[in-house]
Coordinates of C-alpha atoms and ligand atoms in Angstrom, one line a residue:
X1 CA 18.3 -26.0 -4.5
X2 CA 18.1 -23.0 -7.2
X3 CA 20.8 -20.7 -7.2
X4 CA 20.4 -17.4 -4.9
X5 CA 20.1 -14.3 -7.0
X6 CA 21.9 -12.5 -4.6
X7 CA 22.1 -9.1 -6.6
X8 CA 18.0 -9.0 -6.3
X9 CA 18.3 -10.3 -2.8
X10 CA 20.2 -7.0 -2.2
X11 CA 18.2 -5.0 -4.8
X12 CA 21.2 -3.6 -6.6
X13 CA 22.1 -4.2 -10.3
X14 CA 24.6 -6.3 -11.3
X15 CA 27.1 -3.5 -11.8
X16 CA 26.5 -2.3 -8.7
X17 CA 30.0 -1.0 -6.9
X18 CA 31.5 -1.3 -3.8
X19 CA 29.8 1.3 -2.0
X20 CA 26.5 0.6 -3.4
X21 CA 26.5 -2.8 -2.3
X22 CA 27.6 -1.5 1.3
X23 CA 24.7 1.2 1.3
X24 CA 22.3 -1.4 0.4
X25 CA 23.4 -3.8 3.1
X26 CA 23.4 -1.8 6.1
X27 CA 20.0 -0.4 5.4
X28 CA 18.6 -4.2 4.8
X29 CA 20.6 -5.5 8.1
X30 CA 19.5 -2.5 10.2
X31 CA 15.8 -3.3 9.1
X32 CA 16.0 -7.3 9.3
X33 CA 18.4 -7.1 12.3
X34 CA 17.3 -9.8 15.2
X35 CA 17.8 -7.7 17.7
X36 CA 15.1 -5.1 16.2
X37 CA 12.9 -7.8 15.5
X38 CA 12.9 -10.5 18.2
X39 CA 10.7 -13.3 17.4
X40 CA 10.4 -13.1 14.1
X41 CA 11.7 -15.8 11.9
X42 CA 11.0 -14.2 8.6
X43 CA 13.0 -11.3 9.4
X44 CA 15.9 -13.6 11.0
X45 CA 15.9 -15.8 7.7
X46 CA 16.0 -11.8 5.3
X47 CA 19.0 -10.9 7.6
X48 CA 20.8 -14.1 7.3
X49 CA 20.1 -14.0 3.7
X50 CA 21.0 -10.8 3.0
X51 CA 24.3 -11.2 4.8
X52 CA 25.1 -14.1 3.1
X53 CA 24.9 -12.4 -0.3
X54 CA 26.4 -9.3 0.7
X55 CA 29.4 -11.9 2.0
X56 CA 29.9 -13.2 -1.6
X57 CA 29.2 -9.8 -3.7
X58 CA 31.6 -7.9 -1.6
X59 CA 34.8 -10.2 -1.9
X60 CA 35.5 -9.6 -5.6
X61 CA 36.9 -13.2 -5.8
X62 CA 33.7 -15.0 -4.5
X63 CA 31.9 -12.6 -6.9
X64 CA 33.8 -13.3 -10.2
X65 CA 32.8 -16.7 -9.5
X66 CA 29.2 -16.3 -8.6
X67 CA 29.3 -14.2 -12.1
X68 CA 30.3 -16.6 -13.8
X69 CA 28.9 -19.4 -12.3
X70 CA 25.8 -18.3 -10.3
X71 CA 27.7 -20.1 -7.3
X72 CA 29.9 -20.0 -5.0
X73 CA 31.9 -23.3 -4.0
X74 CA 32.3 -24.2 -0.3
X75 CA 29.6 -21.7 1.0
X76 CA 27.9 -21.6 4.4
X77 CA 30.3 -19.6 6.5
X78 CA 30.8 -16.4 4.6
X79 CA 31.9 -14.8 8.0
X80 CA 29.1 -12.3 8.5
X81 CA 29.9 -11.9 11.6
X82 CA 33.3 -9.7 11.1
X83 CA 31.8 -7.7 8.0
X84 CA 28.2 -7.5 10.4
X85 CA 30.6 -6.1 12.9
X86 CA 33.0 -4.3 10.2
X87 CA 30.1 -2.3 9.3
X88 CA 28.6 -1.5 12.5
X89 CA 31.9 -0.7 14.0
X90 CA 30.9 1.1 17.4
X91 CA 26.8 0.8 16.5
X92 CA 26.0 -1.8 19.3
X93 CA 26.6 -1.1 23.2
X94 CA 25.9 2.5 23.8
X95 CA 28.2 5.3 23.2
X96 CA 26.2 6.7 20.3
X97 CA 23.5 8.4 22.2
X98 CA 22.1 11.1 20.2
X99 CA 23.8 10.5 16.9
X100 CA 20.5 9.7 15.5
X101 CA 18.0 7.2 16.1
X102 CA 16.7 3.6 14.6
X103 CA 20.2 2.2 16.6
X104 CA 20.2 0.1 18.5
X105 CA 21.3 1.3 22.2
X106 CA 21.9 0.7 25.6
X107 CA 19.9 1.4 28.3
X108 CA 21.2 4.3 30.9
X109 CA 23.0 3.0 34.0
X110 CA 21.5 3.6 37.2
X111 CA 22.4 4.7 40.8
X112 CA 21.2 3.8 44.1
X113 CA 22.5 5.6 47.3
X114 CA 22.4 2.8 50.3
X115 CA 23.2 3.8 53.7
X116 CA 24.7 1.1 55.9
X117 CA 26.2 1.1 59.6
X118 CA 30.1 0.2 60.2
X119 CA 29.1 -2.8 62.1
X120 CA 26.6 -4.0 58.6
X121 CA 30.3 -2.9 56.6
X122 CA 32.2 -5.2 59.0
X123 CA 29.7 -8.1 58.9
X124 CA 28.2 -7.8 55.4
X125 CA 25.1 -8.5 55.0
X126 CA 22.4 -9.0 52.5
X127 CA 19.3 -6.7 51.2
X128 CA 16.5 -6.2 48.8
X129 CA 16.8 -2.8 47.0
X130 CA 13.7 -1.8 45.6
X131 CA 14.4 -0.2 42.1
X132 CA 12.1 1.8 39.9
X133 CA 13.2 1.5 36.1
X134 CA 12.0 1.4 32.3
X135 CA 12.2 -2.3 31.6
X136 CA 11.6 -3.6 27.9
X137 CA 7.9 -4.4 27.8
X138 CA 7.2 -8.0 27.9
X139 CA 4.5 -8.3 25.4
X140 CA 6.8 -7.1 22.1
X141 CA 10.1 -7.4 24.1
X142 CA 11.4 -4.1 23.6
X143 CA 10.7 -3.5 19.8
X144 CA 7.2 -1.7 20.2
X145 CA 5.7 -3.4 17.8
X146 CA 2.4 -5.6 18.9
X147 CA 3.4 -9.3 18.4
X148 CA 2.5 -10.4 14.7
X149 CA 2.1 -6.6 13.8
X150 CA 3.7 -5.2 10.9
X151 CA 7.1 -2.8 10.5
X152 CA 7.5 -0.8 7.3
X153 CA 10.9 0.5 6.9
X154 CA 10.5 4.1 6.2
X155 CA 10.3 5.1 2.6
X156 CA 11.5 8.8 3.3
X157 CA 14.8 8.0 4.9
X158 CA 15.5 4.3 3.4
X159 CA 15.7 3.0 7.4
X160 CA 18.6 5.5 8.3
X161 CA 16.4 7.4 10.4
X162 CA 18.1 10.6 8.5
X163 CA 17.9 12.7 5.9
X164 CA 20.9 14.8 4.3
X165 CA 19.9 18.6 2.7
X166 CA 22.2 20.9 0.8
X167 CA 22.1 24.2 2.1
X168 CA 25.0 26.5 0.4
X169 CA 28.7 24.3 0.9
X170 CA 26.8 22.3 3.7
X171 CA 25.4 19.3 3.8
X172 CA 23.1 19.0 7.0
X173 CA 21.6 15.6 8.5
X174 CA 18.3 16.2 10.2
X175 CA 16.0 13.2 11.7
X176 CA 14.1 12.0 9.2
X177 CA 10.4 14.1 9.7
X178 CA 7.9 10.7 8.1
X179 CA 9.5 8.1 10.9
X180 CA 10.5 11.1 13.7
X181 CA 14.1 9.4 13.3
X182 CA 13.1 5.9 14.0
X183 CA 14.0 4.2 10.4
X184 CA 10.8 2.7 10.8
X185 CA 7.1 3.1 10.7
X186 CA 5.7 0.9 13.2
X187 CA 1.9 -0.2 11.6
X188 CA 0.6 -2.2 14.9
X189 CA 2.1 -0.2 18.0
X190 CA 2.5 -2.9 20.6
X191 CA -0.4 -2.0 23.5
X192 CA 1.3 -3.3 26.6
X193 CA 3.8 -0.3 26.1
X194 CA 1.9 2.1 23.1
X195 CA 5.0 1.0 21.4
X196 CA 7.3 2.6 23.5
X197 CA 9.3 -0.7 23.9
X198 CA 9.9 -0.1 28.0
X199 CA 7.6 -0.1 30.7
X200 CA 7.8 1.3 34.2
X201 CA 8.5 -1.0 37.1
X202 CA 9.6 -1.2 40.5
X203 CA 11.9 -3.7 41.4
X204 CA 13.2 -5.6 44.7
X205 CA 16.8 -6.5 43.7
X206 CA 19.0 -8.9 46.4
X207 CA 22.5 -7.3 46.8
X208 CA 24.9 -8.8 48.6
X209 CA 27.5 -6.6 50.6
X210 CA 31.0 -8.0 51.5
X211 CA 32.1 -7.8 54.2
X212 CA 35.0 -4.8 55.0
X213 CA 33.7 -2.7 52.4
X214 CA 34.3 1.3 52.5
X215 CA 32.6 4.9 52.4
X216 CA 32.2 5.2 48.7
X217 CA 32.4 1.7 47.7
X218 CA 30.6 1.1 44.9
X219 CA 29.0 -2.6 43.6
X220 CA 27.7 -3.2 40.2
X221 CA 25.3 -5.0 38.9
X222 CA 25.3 -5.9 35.5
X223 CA 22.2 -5.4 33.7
X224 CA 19.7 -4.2 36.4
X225 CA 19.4 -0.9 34.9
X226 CA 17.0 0.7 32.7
X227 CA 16.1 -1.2 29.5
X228 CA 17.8 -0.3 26.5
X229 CA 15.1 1.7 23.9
X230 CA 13.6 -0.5 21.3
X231 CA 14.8 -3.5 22.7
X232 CA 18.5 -3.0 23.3
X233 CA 20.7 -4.3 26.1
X234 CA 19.9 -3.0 29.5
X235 CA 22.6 -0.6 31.6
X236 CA 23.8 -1.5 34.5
X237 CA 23.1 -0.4 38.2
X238 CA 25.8 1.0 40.6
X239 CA 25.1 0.7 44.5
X240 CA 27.4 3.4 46.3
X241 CA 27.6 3.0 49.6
X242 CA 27.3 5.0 52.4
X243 CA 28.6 3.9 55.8
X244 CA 27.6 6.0 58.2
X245 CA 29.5 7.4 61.3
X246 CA 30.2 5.3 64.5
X247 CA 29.6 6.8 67.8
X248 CA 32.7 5.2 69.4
X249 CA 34.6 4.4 66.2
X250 CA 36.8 5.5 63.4
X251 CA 38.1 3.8 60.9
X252 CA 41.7 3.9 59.4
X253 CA 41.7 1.3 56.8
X254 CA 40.9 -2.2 58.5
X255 CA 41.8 -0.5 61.9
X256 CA 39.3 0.9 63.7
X257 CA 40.6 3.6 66.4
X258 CA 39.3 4.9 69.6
X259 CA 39.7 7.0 72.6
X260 CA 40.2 5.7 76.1
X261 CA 39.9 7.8 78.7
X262 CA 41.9 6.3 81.7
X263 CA 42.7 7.8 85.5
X264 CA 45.9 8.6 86.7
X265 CA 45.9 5.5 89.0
X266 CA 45.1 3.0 85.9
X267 CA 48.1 4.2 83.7
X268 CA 50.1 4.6 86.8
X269 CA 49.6 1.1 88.0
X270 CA 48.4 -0.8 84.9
X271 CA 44.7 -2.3 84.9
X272 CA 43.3 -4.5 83.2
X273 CA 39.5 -3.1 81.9
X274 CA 36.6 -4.2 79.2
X275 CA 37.0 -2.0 76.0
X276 CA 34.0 -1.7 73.4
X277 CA 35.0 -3.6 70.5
X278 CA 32.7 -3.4 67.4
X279 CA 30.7 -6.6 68.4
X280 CA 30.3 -6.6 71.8
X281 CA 33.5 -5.7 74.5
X282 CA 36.7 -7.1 74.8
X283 CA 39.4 -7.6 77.8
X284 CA 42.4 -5.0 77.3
X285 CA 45.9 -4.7 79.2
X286 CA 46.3 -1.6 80.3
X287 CA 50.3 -2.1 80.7
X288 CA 51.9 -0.6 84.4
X289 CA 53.2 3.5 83.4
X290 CA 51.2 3.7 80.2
X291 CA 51.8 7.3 79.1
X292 CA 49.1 9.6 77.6
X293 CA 48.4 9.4 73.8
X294 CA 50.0 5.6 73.5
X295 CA 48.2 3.5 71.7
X296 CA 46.8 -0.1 73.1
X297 CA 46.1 -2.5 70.3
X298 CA 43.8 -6.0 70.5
X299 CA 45.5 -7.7 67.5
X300 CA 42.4 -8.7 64.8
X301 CA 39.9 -6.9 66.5
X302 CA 39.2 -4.4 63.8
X303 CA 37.7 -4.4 60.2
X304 CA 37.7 -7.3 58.0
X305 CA 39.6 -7.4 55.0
X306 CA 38.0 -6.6 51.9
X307 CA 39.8 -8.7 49.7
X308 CA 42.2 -11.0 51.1
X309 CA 42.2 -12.6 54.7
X310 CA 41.9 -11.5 58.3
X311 CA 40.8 -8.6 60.4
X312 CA 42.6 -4.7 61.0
X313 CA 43.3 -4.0 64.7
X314 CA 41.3 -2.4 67.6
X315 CA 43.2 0.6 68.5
X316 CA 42.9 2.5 71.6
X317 CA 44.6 5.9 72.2
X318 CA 44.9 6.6 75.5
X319 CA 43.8 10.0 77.0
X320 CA 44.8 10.5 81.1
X321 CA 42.0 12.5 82.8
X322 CA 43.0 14.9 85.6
X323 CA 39.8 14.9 87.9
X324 CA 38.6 18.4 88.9
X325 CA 36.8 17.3 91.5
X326 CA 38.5 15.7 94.1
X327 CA 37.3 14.9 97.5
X328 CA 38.9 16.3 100.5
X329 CA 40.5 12.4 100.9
X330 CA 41.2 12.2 97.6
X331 CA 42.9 15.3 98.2
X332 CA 45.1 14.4 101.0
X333 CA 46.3 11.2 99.3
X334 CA 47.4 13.2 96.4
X335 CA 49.3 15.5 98.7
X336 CA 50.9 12.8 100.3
X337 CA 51.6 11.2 97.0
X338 CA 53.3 14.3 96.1
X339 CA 55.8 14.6 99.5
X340 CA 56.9 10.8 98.7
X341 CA 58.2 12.2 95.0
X342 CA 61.7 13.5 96.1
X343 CA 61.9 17.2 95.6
X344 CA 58.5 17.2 94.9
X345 CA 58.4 17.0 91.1
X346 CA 59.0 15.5 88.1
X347 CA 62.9 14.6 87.8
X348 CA 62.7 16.5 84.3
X349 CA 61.3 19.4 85.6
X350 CA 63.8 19.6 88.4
X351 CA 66.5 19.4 85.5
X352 CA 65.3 22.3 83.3
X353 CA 65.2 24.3 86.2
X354 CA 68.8 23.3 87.2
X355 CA 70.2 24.4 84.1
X356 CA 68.3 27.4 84.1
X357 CA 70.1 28.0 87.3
X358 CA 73.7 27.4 85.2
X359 CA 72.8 29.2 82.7
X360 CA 71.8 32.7 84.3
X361 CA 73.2 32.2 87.9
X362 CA 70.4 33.2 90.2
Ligands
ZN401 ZN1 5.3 -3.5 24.2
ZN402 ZN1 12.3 8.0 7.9

């Protein structure tokens, strides 16, 4: 195998410094990156090539030695990985929208409002979302160029997609007008997407909804959202989720509460009555002398937990109601429920009027 001229490989001249060597690099790896050119093995074979000689010429030891012996001992790995990732610190996975073009970038995360019922919340349940997004067109997989078609890095801007002006003490950086900021002049646009790179399509996702979740939640799902421009990584979709109001309902955490209206008899005596539980009714216990605004619980009767195990409680708050329209037998039995109480009234009414009496002698 003949020795790699890796000074041509990178164009520069064997005197070439530091940052010279540097420039030249990151223009050649943005041009011959995989990523901007899926599919195509001459490009992938440039950028490994050019990495591997940018890995010798910019370690001055592996340099003094290809110098003087147009070689490099125990080559192969020359770790372009960390100086690929060195270089182009903060350059992949979004965050750099607008700070020029020709990057490669992440596609926008998306949001979908779903509207569920507190019995879907409690059970879970499974659904098909349908979507509209830009998706990374198929036929050129993102990069906008037609498959076999030809990409020209732009001669104006050297690939940066940029190009610096001197106006008084500034120095101003202004997409580059011959490539409209794209590094690159694309020869054969691709025609599935007029070399757009994304395409508009509707979607039906599957989501899956645990069980217990809350107003607000939210569920991601990693990479269902629009297709990153020029083939970069898509964004993610959020699901929020709405759960709407119950009619009988409310939820405290994993308990859900309730009014129950009972009659004086029911509270006075005890009952035992069927309750609406989220799923159907339940049997509840309504204990002899239950007082107004206690609270009757069926243990486990309530939400699921979201993470972790078991179920909240039913709650049930209870609320007396004082009829208003009794019957003239209704009546009478109240009457004569009233003549059996001694005195007539409640004992702690009878007691703050006693020491009323004390108090101011009458
Ligand atoms: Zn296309
Ligand atoms: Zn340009």
């Amino acid at each position: 195998m003949a020795a790699k001229d890796y000074y041509a490989i990178l164009g520069v001249s064997r005197d070439a410094d530091d940052a010279t060597l540097k420039k030249a690099y990151r223009n050649l790896a943005r041009a011959y990156h995989p990523d901007r050119n899926p599919g195509d093995k001459k490009a992938e074979e440039r950028f490994k090539e050019v990495s591997e000689a940018y890995g010798v010429l910019a370690d001055p030891e592996k340099r003094a030695q290809y110098d003087r012996f147009g070689t490099v001992g125990g080559t192969g790995d020359v770790g372009f990985g960390t100086i690929f990732e060195d270089l182009f610190e903060g350059f992949f996975g979004g965050g750099e929208r607008g700070r020029g073009r020709g990057r490669v970038r992440r596609g926008d995360d998306l949001r979908y409002d779903l509207e569920i019922t507190l019995e879907e919340a409690a059970a879970g349940m499974e659904t098909k979302l349908q979507v509209p997004r830009l998706e990374a067109c198929e036929t050129c997989q993102g990069s906008g160029v037609q498959p076999g078609g030809h990409v020209e890095i732009c001669a104006s801007c050297r690939g940066q997609g940029q190009v610096r002006f001197t106006q008084g003490f500034l120095t101003v950086a202004r997409p580059c007008p011959n490539c409209r900021g794209e590094g690159r002049i694309v020869r054969h646009p691709c025609t599935g997407c007029r070399g757009q790179g994304r395409v508009s399509r509707e979607r039906l996702l599957k989501v899956t909804i645990p069980a217990g979740v809350e107003n607000g939640n939210q569920l991601r799902l990693s990479g269902e959202g629009e297709g990153g421009p020029q083939g970069g990584p898509a964004g993610d979709l959020y699901v929020v989720l709405h759960v709407k109001a119950h009619e009988i309902f409310v939820r405290d955490g994993a308990h859900l509460v309730c009014e129950l209206p009972l009659t004086f008899p029911q509270v006075a005596l005890g009952d035992e009555i069927e309750v609406p539980v989220l799923d159907g009714t339940a049997k509840l216990k309504v204990p002899a002398g239950t007082q107004p605004g206690q609270r009757l619980v069926l243990r486990g009767k309530g939400m699921p937990h979201l993470r972790g195990r078991g179920r909240g409680d039913a709650v049930y708050e209870v609320v007396v109601e004082v009829p208003t329209d009794l019957t003239a037998r209704q009546r009478e039995l109240l009457e004569e429920f009233r003549r059996s109480h001694e005195g007539g009234s409640n004992p702690r009414v009878s007691k703050f009027l006693e020491r009323m009496k004390q108090l101011f002698g009458s």
